[in-house]
């Protein structure tokens, strides 16, 4: 796969302490003021190709969003239209995201990850294929949901192949937990779909149990089980490799519902937010 329609210039040597991408994503956009919460991810700093670096430099100011926990983005302004917005948490190298964006141009995708090569690759794919409905978020999706998005601002949530944290002592780091779903529910409009997929069967069972028990979501499957892989979710290279090894991939499709008589709040109690500071409600909520 070619990186870019033009040949990017070789990066110049950086002085000590100089940002890796002066016009690209920040290394730590939220700083240290949200560090007490247990995170569900580990930042990876693998090699960035010349094409990915070029895309980060050229396109970040146009299509990138640093998740700093302070400013509240206007999603209509961010995308340049008022079409529905789906949040995708963790997109790897972005191939599946680009395919879904191309297949559904009337849906905007805010794709969030901390993997710099993947960010550059998705920007490159969006640029090469003229995708106007993709924006790339850099940083912690929890901070984005809790501090930067307004209530009922999302029409969907996608979490494909999150880190399963297979060791029992690490299960608290898994993303799909009751407190995460409570937070996500405040940002999802009634009727919005939550779509999860994993090839780690114990995690799939936990996802199903947690989502089924949560009052803000209902299973779209009449039998209360897993869903067939929807046509809109492409078969990724990673997924194909897992299937070749005999892994079982499970999809979950749940709909956001509004409990009768429930009073919603965007705040998550500090004692149930994995040690997080008490969240702040965005202005206008």
PDB file of C-alpha atoms in Angstrom:
ATOM      1  CA  UNK A   1       0.000   0.000   0.000  1.00  0.00           C
ATOM      2  CA  UNK A   2       1.499   3.343  -1.014  1.00  0.00           C
ATOM      3  CA  UNK A   3       1.813   5.926   1.743  1.00  0.00           C
ATOM      4  CA  UNK A   4       0.915   9.149  -0.060  1.00  0.00           C
ATOM      5  CA  UNK A   5       0.336  10.589  -3.538  1.00  0.00           C
ATOM      6  CA  UNK A   6       3.522  12.599  -3.109  1.00  0.00           C
ATOM      7  CA  UNK A   7       6.927  11.668  -1.760  1.00  0.00           C
ATOM      8  CA  UNK A   8       7.294  13.074   1.762  1.00  0.00           C
ATOM      9  CA  UNK A   9      10.498  14.776   2.675  1.00  0.00           C
ATOM     10  CA  UNK A  10      12.817  12.970   5.040  1.00  0.00           C
ATOM     11  CA  UNK A  11      12.349  14.270   8.606  1.00  0.00           C
ATOM     12  CA  UNK A  12      15.055  16.588   9.879  1.00  0.00           C
ATOM     13  CA  UNK A  13      16.982  15.642  13.039  1.00  0.00           C
ATOM     14  CA  UNK A  14      15.295  16.893  16.224  1.00  0.00           C
ATOM     15  CA  UNK A  15      17.012  18.804  18.973  1.00  0.00           C
ATOM     16  CA  UNK A  16      16.701  17.344  22.455  1.00  0.00           C
ATOM     17  CA  UNK A  17      13.301  18.201  23.932  1.00  0.00           C
ATOM     18  CA  UNK A  18      11.847  19.343  20.609  1.00  0.00           C
ATOM     19  CA  UNK A  19       8.340  17.980  19.856  1.00  0.00           C
ATOM     20  CA  UNK A  20       8.307  14.932  17.613  1.00  0.00           C
ATOM     21  CA  UNK A  21       5.658  16.496  15.362  1.00  0.00           C
ATOM     22  CA  UNK A  22       5.547  20.280  15.929  1.00  0.00           C
ATOM     23  CA  UNK A  23       2.336  20.618  13.929  1.00  0.00           C
ATOM     24  CA  UNK A  24       0.943  17.203  14.852  1.00  0.00           C
ATOM     25  CA  UNK A  25      -0.551  15.458  17.895  1.00  0.00           C
ATOM     26  CA  UNK A  26       0.831  16.287  21.317  1.00  0.00           C
ATOM     27  CA  UNK A  27       2.683  13.581  23.211  1.00  0.00           C
ATOM     28  CA  UNK A  28       0.557  14.071  26.354  1.00  0.00           C
ATOM     29  CA  UNK A  29      -2.378  16.350  25.533  1.00  0.00           C
ATOM     30  CA  UNK A  30      -4.109  16.087  28.920  1.00  0.00           C
ATOM     31  CA  UNK A  31      -0.938  16.613  30.942  1.00  0.00           C
ATOM     32  CA  UNK A  32      -0.737  15.204  34.436  1.00  0.00           C
ATOM     33  CA  UNK A  33      -4.028  16.426  35.883  1.00  0.00           C
ATOM     34  CA  UNK A  34      -5.946  13.212  35.072  1.00  0.00           C
ATOM     35  CA  UNK A  35      -3.238  10.705  35.936  1.00  0.00           C
ATOM     36  CA  UNK A  36      -4.780   9.146  39.044  1.00  0.00           C
ATOM     37  CA  UNK A  37      -7.290   7.042  37.109  1.00  0.00           C
ATOM     38  CA  UNK A  38      -6.389   3.490  36.164  1.00  0.00           C
ATOM     39  CA  UNK A  39      -6.173   3.399  32.375  1.00  0.00           C
ATOM     40  CA  UNK A  40      -7.452   0.726  30.035  1.00  0.00           C
ATOM     41  CA  UNK A  41      -4.615   1.231  27.545  1.00  0.00           C
ATOM     42  CA  UNK A  42      -0.852   1.472  27.324  1.00  0.00           C
ATOM     43  CA  UNK A  43       0.656   4.082  24.964  1.00  0.00           C
ATOM     44  CA  UNK A  44       2.787   2.502  22.239  1.00  0.00           C
ATOM     45  CA  UNK A  45       5.630   4.368  20.595  1.00  0.00           C
ATOM     46  CA  UNK A  46       6.523   2.259  17.566  1.00  0.00           C
ATOM     47  CA  UNK A  47       8.211   3.496  14.413  1.00  0.00           C
ATOM     48  CA  UNK A  48       6.429   6.122  12.350  1.00  0.00           C
ATOM     49  CA  UNK A  49       6.983   5.880   8.596  1.00  0.00           C
ATOM     50  CA  UNK A  50       7.816   8.901   6.479  1.00  0.00           C
ATOM     51  CA  UNK A  51       4.317   8.878   4.968  1.00  0.00           C
ATOM     52  CA  UNK A  52       2.631   8.708   8.375  1.00  0.00           C
ATOM     53  CA  UNK A  53       4.819  11.521   9.708  1.00  0.00           C
ATOM     54  CA  UNK A  54       4.010  13.624   6.659  1.00  0.00           C
ATOM     55  CA  UNK A  55       0.262  13.084   7.176  1.00  0.00           C
ATOM     56  CA  UNK A  56       0.520  13.999  10.860  1.00  0.00           C
ATOM     57  CA  UNK A  57       2.338  17.219  10.016  1.00  0.00           C
ATOM     58  CA  UNK A  58       0.117  18.233   7.102  1.00  0.00           C
ATOM     59  CA  UNK A  59      -3.306  17.154   8.306  1.00  0.00           C
ATOM     60  CA  UNK A  60      -3.417  17.283  12.093  1.00  0.00           C
ATOM     61  CA  UNK A  61      -4.483  20.928  12.302  1.00  0.00           C
ATOM     62  CA  UNK A  62      -7.304  20.138   9.867  1.00  0.00           C
ATOM     63  CA  UNK A  63      -8.528  16.703  10.972  1.00  0.00           C
ATOM     64  CA  UNK A  64      -6.950  16.072  14.371  1.00  0.00           C
ATOM     65  CA  UNK A  65      -8.188  16.638  17.910  1.00  0.00           C
ATOM     66  CA  UNK A  66      -5.920  16.593  20.959  1.00  0.00           C
ATOM     67  CA  UNK A  67      -7.871  15.338  23.963  1.00  0.00           C
ATOM     68  CA  UNK A  68      -6.698  17.827  26.569  1.00  0.00           C
ATOM     69  CA  UNK A  69      -9.677  17.675  28.922  1.00  0.00           C
ATOM     70  CA  UNK A  70     -10.239  21.441  28.734  1.00  0.00           C
ATOM     71  CA  UNK A  71     -11.827  22.706  25.539  1.00  0.00           C
ATOM     72  CA  UNK A  72     -15.230  21.396  24.467  1.00  0.00           C
ATOM     73  CA  UNK A  73     -15.247  20.888  20.700  1.00  0.00           C
ATOM     74  CA  UNK A  74     -18.270  21.810  18.631  1.00  0.00           C
ATOM     75  CA  UNK A  75     -18.784  18.600  16.681  1.00  0.00           C
ATOM     76  CA  UNK A  76     -20.655  20.384  13.917  1.00  0.00           C
ATOM     77  CA  UNK A  77     -17.718  22.735  13.503  1.00  0.00           C
ATOM     78  CA  UNK A  78     -15.196  19.909  13.780  1.00  0.00           C
ATOM     79  CA  UNK A  79     -16.788  17.988  10.905  1.00  0.00           C
ATOM     80  CA  UNK A  80     -18.217  20.937   9.014  1.00  0.00           C
ATOM     81  CA  UNK A  81     -21.762  19.544   9.085  1.00  0.00           C
ATOM     82  CA  UNK A  82     -24.486  18.358  11.455  1.00  0.00           C
ATOM     83  CA  UNK A  83     -24.526  14.689  10.452  1.00  0.00           C
ATOM     84  CA  UNK A  84     -24.636  11.956  13.125  1.00  0.00           C
ATOM     85  CA  UNK A  85     -21.361  11.341  14.955  1.00  0.00           C
ATOM     86  CA  UNK A  86     -20.116   7.908  16.010  1.00  0.00           C
ATOM     87  CA  UNK A  87     -17.231   7.577  18.445  1.00  0.00           C
ATOM     88  CA  UNK A  88     -14.766   4.770  17.757  1.00  0.00           C
ATOM     89  CA  UNK A  89     -12.395   3.932  20.603  1.00  0.00           C
ATOM     90  CA  UNK A  90      -9.198   2.218  19.470  1.00  0.00           C
ATOM     91  CA  UNK A  91      -8.789   1.916  15.705  1.00  0.00           C
ATOM     92  CA  UNK A  92      -5.368   0.300  15.293  1.00  0.00           C
ATOM     93  CA  UNK A  93      -3.948   1.287  11.923  1.00  0.00           C
ATOM     94  CA  UNK A  94      -7.284   2.681  10.757  1.00  0.00           C
ATOM     95  CA  UNK A  95      -7.984   0.485   7.720  1.00  0.00           C
ATOM     96  CA  UNK A  96     -11.386  -0.685   8.987  1.00  0.00           C
ATOM     97  CA  UNK A  97     -12.295   2.845  10.074  1.00  0.00           C
ATOM     98  CA  UNK A  98     -11.520   4.191   6.609  1.00  0.00           C
ATOM     99  CA  UNK A  99     -13.587   1.435   4.991  1.00  0.00           C
ATOM    100  CA  UNK A 100     -16.589   2.156   7.232  1.00  0.00           C
ATOM    101  CA  UNK A 101     -16.294   5.895   6.572  1.00  0.00           C
ATOM    102  CA  UNK A 102     -16.185   5.338   2.814  1.00  0.00           C
ATOM    103  CA  UNK A 103     -19.189   3.008   2.922  1.00  0.00           C
ATOM    104  CA  UNK A 104     -21.290   5.437   4.995  1.00  0.00           C
ATOM    105  CA  UNK A 105     -20.417   9.033   4.059  1.00  0.00           C
ATOM    106  CA  UNK A 106     -23.474  10.377   5.877  1.00  0.00           C
ATOM    107  CA  UNK A 107     -22.065   9.325   9.254  1.00  0.00           C
ATOM    108  CA  UNK A 108     -19.163  11.163  10.863  1.00  0.00           C
ATOM    109  CA  UNK A 109     -16.583   9.061  12.705  1.00  0.00           C
ATOM    110  CA  UNK A 110     -14.543  10.468  15.567  1.00  0.00           C
ATOM    111  CA  UNK A 111     -11.821   7.835  15.890  1.00  0.00           C
ATOM    112  CA  UNK A 112      -9.700   7.931  19.054  1.00  0.00           C
ATOM    113  CA  UNK A 113      -6.409   6.180  19.723  1.00  0.00           C
ATOM    114  CA  UNK A 114      -3.021   6.789  21.331  1.00  0.00           C
ATOM    115  CA  UNK A 115      -0.962   4.922  18.712  1.00  0.00           C
ATOM    116  CA  UNK A 116       0.922   7.544  16.705  1.00  0.00           C
ATOM    117  CA  UNK A 117       1.622   5.394  13.612  1.00  0.00           C
ATOM    118  CA  UNK A 118      -2.060   4.459  13.462  1.00  0.00           C
ATOM    119  CA  UNK A 119      -3.083   8.099  13.722  1.00  0.00           C
ATOM    120  CA  UNK A 120      -0.790   8.978  10.836  1.00  0.00           C
ATOM    121  CA  UNK A 121      -1.953   6.012   8.779  1.00  0.00           C
ATOM    122  CA  UNK A 122      -5.647   6.848   9.208  1.00  0.00           C
ATOM    123  CA  UNK A 123      -5.036  10.481   8.281  1.00  0.00           C
ATOM    124  CA  UNK A 124      -3.125   9.292   5.224  1.00  0.00           C
ATOM    125  CA  UNK A 125      -5.935   6.924   4.200  1.00  0.00           C
ATOM    126  CA  UNK A 126      -8.553   9.650   4.667  1.00  0.00           C
ATOM    127  CA  UNK A 127      -6.497  12.063   2.581  1.00  0.00           C
ATOM    128  CA  UNK A 128      -5.791   9.603  -0.234  1.00  0.00           C
ATOM    129  CA  UNK A 129      -9.420   8.496  -0.524  1.00  0.00           C
ATOM    130  CA  UNK A 130     -10.950  11.963   0.052  1.00  0.00           C
ATOM    131  CA  UNK A 131     -12.838  10.997   3.216  1.00  0.00           C
ATOM    132  CA  UNK A 132     -14.375  14.107   4.726  1.00  0.00           C
ATOM    133  CA  UNK A 133     -16.209  12.283   7.536  1.00  0.00           C
ATOM    134  CA  UNK A 134     -13.238  11.121   9.645  1.00  0.00           C
ATOM    135  CA  UNK A 135     -11.567  13.008  12.478  1.00  0.00           C
ATOM    136  CA  UNK A 136      -8.763  11.569  14.582  1.00  0.00           C
ATOM    137  CA  UNK A 137      -8.648  12.032  18.351  1.00  0.00           C
ATOM    138  CA  UNK A 138      -5.368  11.722  20.240  1.00  0.00           C
ATOM    139  CA  UNK A 139      -5.523  10.707  23.883  1.00  0.00           C
ATOM    140  CA  UNK A 140      -7.715   9.085  26.503  1.00  0.00           C
ATOM    141  CA  UNK A 141     -11.295   8.465  25.353  1.00  0.00           C
ATOM    142  CA  UNK A 142     -12.506   8.558  28.968  1.00  0.00           C
ATOM    143  CA  UNK A 143     -11.335  12.164  29.253  1.00  0.00           C
ATOM    144  CA  UNK A 144     -13.019  12.947  25.942  1.00  0.00           C
ATOM    145  CA  UNK A 145     -16.335  11.497  27.123  1.00  0.00           C
ATOM    146  CA  UNK A 146     -16.195  12.878  30.620  1.00  0.00           C
ATOM    147  CA  UNK A 147     -14.760  16.344  30.078  1.00  0.00           C
ATOM    148  CA  UNK A 148     -15.241  17.356  26.452  1.00  0.00           C
ATOM    149  CA  UNK A 149     -18.438  15.945  24.938  1.00  0.00           C
ATOM    150  CA  UNK A 150     -21.917  17.290  25.627  1.00  0.00           C
ATOM    151  CA  UNK A 151     -24.845  15.082  26.685  1.00  0.00           C
ATOM    152  CA  UNK A 152     -26.654  13.293  23.849  1.00  0.00           C
ATOM    153  CA  UNK A 153     -23.983  14.358  21.348  1.00  0.00           C
ATOM    154  CA  UNK A 154     -23.184  10.903  19.968  1.00  0.00           C
ATOM    155  CA  UNK A 155     -25.218   8.597  17.729  1.00  0.00           C
ATOM    156  CA  UNK A 156     -23.093   5.535  18.280  1.00  0.00           C
ATOM    157  CA  UNK A 157     -20.105   3.995  20.033  1.00  0.00           C
ATOM    158  CA  UNK A 158     -17.754   1.408  18.539  1.00  0.00           C
ATOM    159  CA  UNK A 159     -15.194  -0.554  20.536  1.00  0.00           C
ATOM    160  CA  UNK A 160     -13.511  -3.153  18.360  1.00  0.00           C
ATOM    161  CA  UNK A 161     -10.947  -5.561  19.802  1.00  0.00           C
ATOM    162  CA  UNK A 162      -9.992  -3.624  22.931  1.00  0.00           C
ATOM    163  CA  UNK A 163      -7.113  -4.878  25.054  1.00  0.00           C
ATOM    164  CA  UNK A 164      -8.572  -7.917  26.883  1.00  0.00           C
ATOM    165  CA  UNK A 165      -6.178  -7.638  29.832  1.00  0.00           C
ATOM    166  CA  UNK A 166      -6.330 -11.425  30.220  1.00  0.00           C
ATOM    167  CA  UNK A 167      -4.659 -11.702  33.634  1.00  0.00           C
ATOM    168  CA  UNK A 168      -7.203 -11.653  36.441  1.00  0.00           C
ATOM    169  CA  UNK A 169      -5.357  -8.967  38.385  1.00  0.00           C
ATOM    170  CA  UNK A 170      -5.623  -6.708  35.329  1.00  0.00           C
ATOM    171  CA  UNK A 171      -9.369  -7.155  34.710  1.00  0.00           C
ATOM    172  CA  UNK A 172     -10.008  -3.780  36.387  1.00  0.00           C
ATOM    173  CA  UNK A 173      -8.239  -2.198  33.397  1.00  0.00           C
ATOM    174  CA  UNK A 174     -10.763  -3.512  30.893  1.00  0.00           C
ATOM    175  CA  UNK A 175     -12.669  -0.711  29.227  1.00  0.00           C
ATOM    176  CA  UNK A 176     -16.164  -2.228  29.219  1.00  0.00           C
ATOM    177  CA  UNK A 177     -17.172  -1.829  32.863  1.00  0.00           C
ATOM    178  CA  UNK A 178     -20.408  -0.591  34.470  1.00  0.00           C
ATOM    179  CA  UNK A 179     -18.958   2.842  35.286  1.00  0.00           C
ATOM    180  CA  UNK A 180     -17.717   3.316  31.709  1.00  0.00           C
ATOM    181  CA  UNK A 181     -21.151   2.432  30.330  1.00  0.00           C
ATOM    182  CA  UNK A 182     -22.818   4.861  32.735  1.00  0.00           C
ATOM    183  CA  UNK A 183     -20.551   7.627  31.477  1.00  0.00           C
ATOM    184  CA  UNK A 184     -21.004   6.680  27.816  1.00  0.00           C
ATOM    185  CA  UNK A 185     -24.790   6.581  28.239  1.00  0.00           C
ATOM    186  CA  UNK A 186     -24.846  10.276  29.138  1.00  0.00           C
ATOM    187  CA  UNK A 187     -23.208  11.146  25.814  1.00  0.00           C
ATOM    188  CA  UNK A 188     -25.269   8.781  23.648  1.00  0.00           C
ATOM    189  CA  UNK A 189     -28.660   9.799  22.309  1.00  0.00           C
ATOM    190  CA  UNK A 190     -31.548   7.403  23.014  1.00  0.00           C
ATOM    191  CA  UNK A 191     -31.536   4.835  20.225  1.00  0.00           C
ATOM    192  CA  UNK A 192     -27.782   5.073  19.652  1.00  0.00           C
ATOM    193  CA  UNK A 193     -26.004   1.763  19.095  1.00  0.00           C
ATOM    194  CA  UNK A 194     -23.078   0.458  21.090  1.00  0.00           C
ATOM    195  CA  UNK A 195     -21.139  -2.053  19.018  1.00  0.00           C
ATOM    196  CA  UNK A 196     -18.355  -4.085  20.627  1.00  0.00           C
ATOM    197  CA  UNK A 197     -16.295  -6.912  19.173  1.00  0.00           C
ATOM    198  CA  UNK A 198     -13.599  -9.105  20.673  1.00  0.00           C
ATOM    199  CA  UNK A 199     -11.799 -12.355  19.925  1.00  0.00           C
ATOM    200  CA  UNK A 200     -11.151 -13.025  23.627  1.00  0.00           C
ATOM    201  CA  UNK A 201     -14.090 -15.169  24.712  1.00  0.00           C
ATOM    202  CA  UNK A 202     -13.866 -14.519  28.480  1.00  0.00           C
ATOM    203  CA  UNK A 203     -13.944 -10.779  27.771  1.00  0.00           C
ATOM    204  CA  UNK A 204     -16.880 -11.258  25.392  1.00  0.00           C
ATOM    205  CA  UNK A 205     -18.802 -13.004  28.166  1.00  0.00           C
ATOM    206  CA  UNK A 206     -17.999 -10.186  30.583  1.00  0.00           C
ATOM    207  CA  UNK A 207     -19.085  -7.579  28.026  1.00  0.00           C
ATOM    208  CA  UNK A 208     -22.368  -9.395  27.493  1.00  0.00           C
ATOM    209  CA  UNK A 209     -22.980  -9.690  31.239  1.00  0.00           C
ATOM    210  CA  UNK A 210     -22.156  -6.048  31.975  1.00  0.00           C
ATOM    211  CA  UNK A 211     -24.144  -4.625  29.061  1.00  0.00           C
ATOM    212  CA  UNK A 212     -27.151  -6.840  29.787  1.00  0.00           C
ATOM    213  CA  UNK A 213     -27.219  -5.769  33.424  1.00  0.00           C
ATOM    214  CA  UNK A 214     -26.947  -2.054  32.665  1.00  0.00           C
ATOM    215  CA  UNK A 215     -30.300  -0.208  32.768  1.00  0.00           C
ATOM    216  CA  UNK A 216     -29.280   2.266  30.037  1.00  0.00           C
ATOM    217  CA  UNK A 217     -28.829  -0.385  27.337  1.00  0.00           C
ATOM    218  CA  UNK A 218     -30.819  -3.193  25.760  1.00  0.00           C
ATOM    219  CA  UNK A 219     -29.654  -6.051  23.576  1.00  0.00           C
ATOM    220  CA  UNK A 220     -30.746  -5.831  19.947  1.00  0.00           C
ATOM    221  CA  UNK A 221     -30.785  -9.638  19.784  1.00  0.00           C
ATOM    222  CA  UNK A 222     -34.076 -11.264  20.766  1.00  0.00           C
ATOM    223  CA  UNK A 223     -32.266 -14.199  22.355  1.00  0.00           C
ATOM    224  CA  UNK A 224     -30.183 -11.887  24.552  1.00  0.00           C
ATOM    225  CA  UNK A 225     -26.917 -13.192  23.140  1.00  0.00           C
ATOM    226  CA  UNK A 226     -24.186 -12.198  20.743  1.00  0.00           C
ATOM    227  CA  UNK A 227     -24.929 -10.669  17.342  1.00  0.00           C
ATOM    228  CA  UNK A 228     -23.773 -11.833  13.909  1.00  0.00           C
ATOM    229  CA  UNK A 229     -21.007  -9.619  12.540  1.00  0.00           C
ATOM    230  CA  UNK A 230     -22.840  -6.735  10.842  1.00  0.00           C
ATOM    231  CA  UNK A 231     -21.960  -6.102   7.219  1.00  0.00           C
ATOM    232  CA  UNK A 232     -20.785  -2.589   8.077  1.00  0.00           C
ATOM    233  CA  UNK A 233     -17.918  -3.895  10.244  1.00  0.00           C
ATOM    234  CA  UNK A 234     -15.113  -4.967   7.891  1.00  0.00           C
ATOM    235  CA  UNK A 235     -13.090  -8.075   8.518  1.00  0.00           C
ATOM    236  CA  UNK A 236      -9.739  -6.673   9.628  1.00  0.00           C
ATOM    237  CA  UNK A 237      -6.332  -8.180   9.021  1.00  0.00           C
ATOM    238  CA  UNK A 238      -5.924  -8.670  12.769  1.00  0.00           C
ATOM    239  CA  UNK A 239      -9.284 -10.413  12.971  1.00  0.00           C
ATOM    240  CA  UNK A 240      -8.465 -12.627   9.999  1.00  0.00           C
ATOM    241  CA  UNK A 241      -5.247 -13.740  11.656  1.00  0.00           C
ATOM    242  CA  UNK A 242      -7.174 -14.608  14.804  1.00  0.00           C
ATOM    243  CA  UNK A 243      -9.762 -16.601  12.883  1.00  0.00           C
ATOM    244  CA  UNK A 244      -6.967 -18.516  11.155  1.00  0.00           C
ATOM    245  CA  UNK A 245      -5.725 -19.482  14.617  1.00  0.00           C
ATOM    246  CA  UNK A 246      -9.167 -20.730  15.631  1.00  0.00           C
ATOM    247  CA  UNK A 247     -10.200 -17.693  17.675  1.00  0.00           C
ATOM    248  CA  UNK A 248     -13.922 -17.037  18.068  1.00  0.00           C
ATOM    249  CA  UNK A 249     -14.962 -13.459  17.374  1.00  0.00           C
ATOM    250  CA  UNK A 250     -18.071 -12.201  19.143  1.00  0.00           C
ATOM    251  CA  UNK A 251     -20.008  -9.030  18.286  1.00  0.00           C
ATOM    252  CA  UNK A 252     -22.345  -7.281  20.707  1.00  0.00           C
ATOM    253  CA  UNK A 253     -24.972  -4.778  19.571  1.00  0.00           C
ATOM    254  CA  UNK A 254     -26.814  -2.885  22.289  1.00  0.00           C
ATOM    255  CA  UNK A 255     -29.163   0.091  22.013  1.00  0.00           C
ATOM    256  CA  UNK A 256     -29.161   3.101  24.313  1.00  0.00           C
ATOM    257  CA  UNK A 257     -32.455   3.391  26.156  1.00  0.00           C
ATOM    258  CA  UNK A 258     -33.666   5.989  28.623  1.00  0.00           C
ATOM    259  CA  UNK A 259     -34.965   4.425  31.835  1.00  0.00           C
ATOM    260  CA  UNK A 260     -38.452   5.606  32.765  1.00  0.00           C
ATOM    261  CA  UNK A 261     -38.302   8.157  35.557  1.00  0.00           C
ATOM    262  CA  UNK A 262     -34.516   8.144  35.698  1.00  0.00           C
ATOM    263  CA  UNK A 263     -32.634  11.357  36.418  1.00  0.00           C
ATOM    264  CA  UNK A 264     -29.411  11.352  34.473  1.00  0.00           C
ATOM    265  CA  UNK A 265     -26.186  13.074  35.397  1.00  0.00           C
ATOM    266  CA  UNK A 266     -22.876  13.220  33.583  1.00  0.00           C
ATOM    267  CA  UNK A 267     -20.970  12.851  36.812  1.00  0.00           C
ATOM    268  CA  UNK A 268     -19.543   9.504  37.855  1.00  0.00           C
ATOM    269  CA  UNK A 269     -19.034   9.021  41.582  1.00  0.00           C
ATOM    270  CA  UNK A 270     -15.360   9.123  42.470  1.00  0.00           C
ATOM    271  CA  UNK A 271     -15.594   5.835  44.332  1.00  0.00           C
ATOM    272  CA  UNK A 272     -16.789   3.982  41.219  1.00  0.00           C
ATOM    273  CA  UNK A 273     -14.613   5.614  38.574  1.00  0.00           C
ATOM    274  CA  UNK A 274     -11.468   3.491  39.005  1.00  0.00           C
ATOM    275  CA  UNK A 275      -9.914   6.093  41.272  1.00  0.00           C
ATOM    276  CA  UNK A 276     -10.645   8.967  38.911  1.00  0.00           C
ATOM    277  CA  UNK A 277     -11.049  12.561  40.048  1.00  0.00           C
ATOM    278  CA  UNK A 278     -14.698  13.653  40.223  1.00  0.00           C
ATOM    279  CA  UNK A 279     -15.603  14.597  36.637  1.00  0.00           C
ATOM    280  CA  UNK A 280     -16.712  18.052  35.609  1.00  0.00           C
ATOM    281  CA  UNK A 281     -19.931  18.652  33.738  1.00  0.00           C
ATOM    282  CA  UNK A 282     -19.313  20.481  30.442  1.00  0.00           C
ATOM    283  CA  UNK A 283     -20.894  23.932  30.160  1.00  0.00           C
ATOM    284  CA  UNK A 284     -24.408  23.889  28.800  1.00  0.00           C
ATOM    285  CA  UNK A 285     -25.121  20.359  30.009  1.00  0.00           C
TER     286      UNK A 285
END
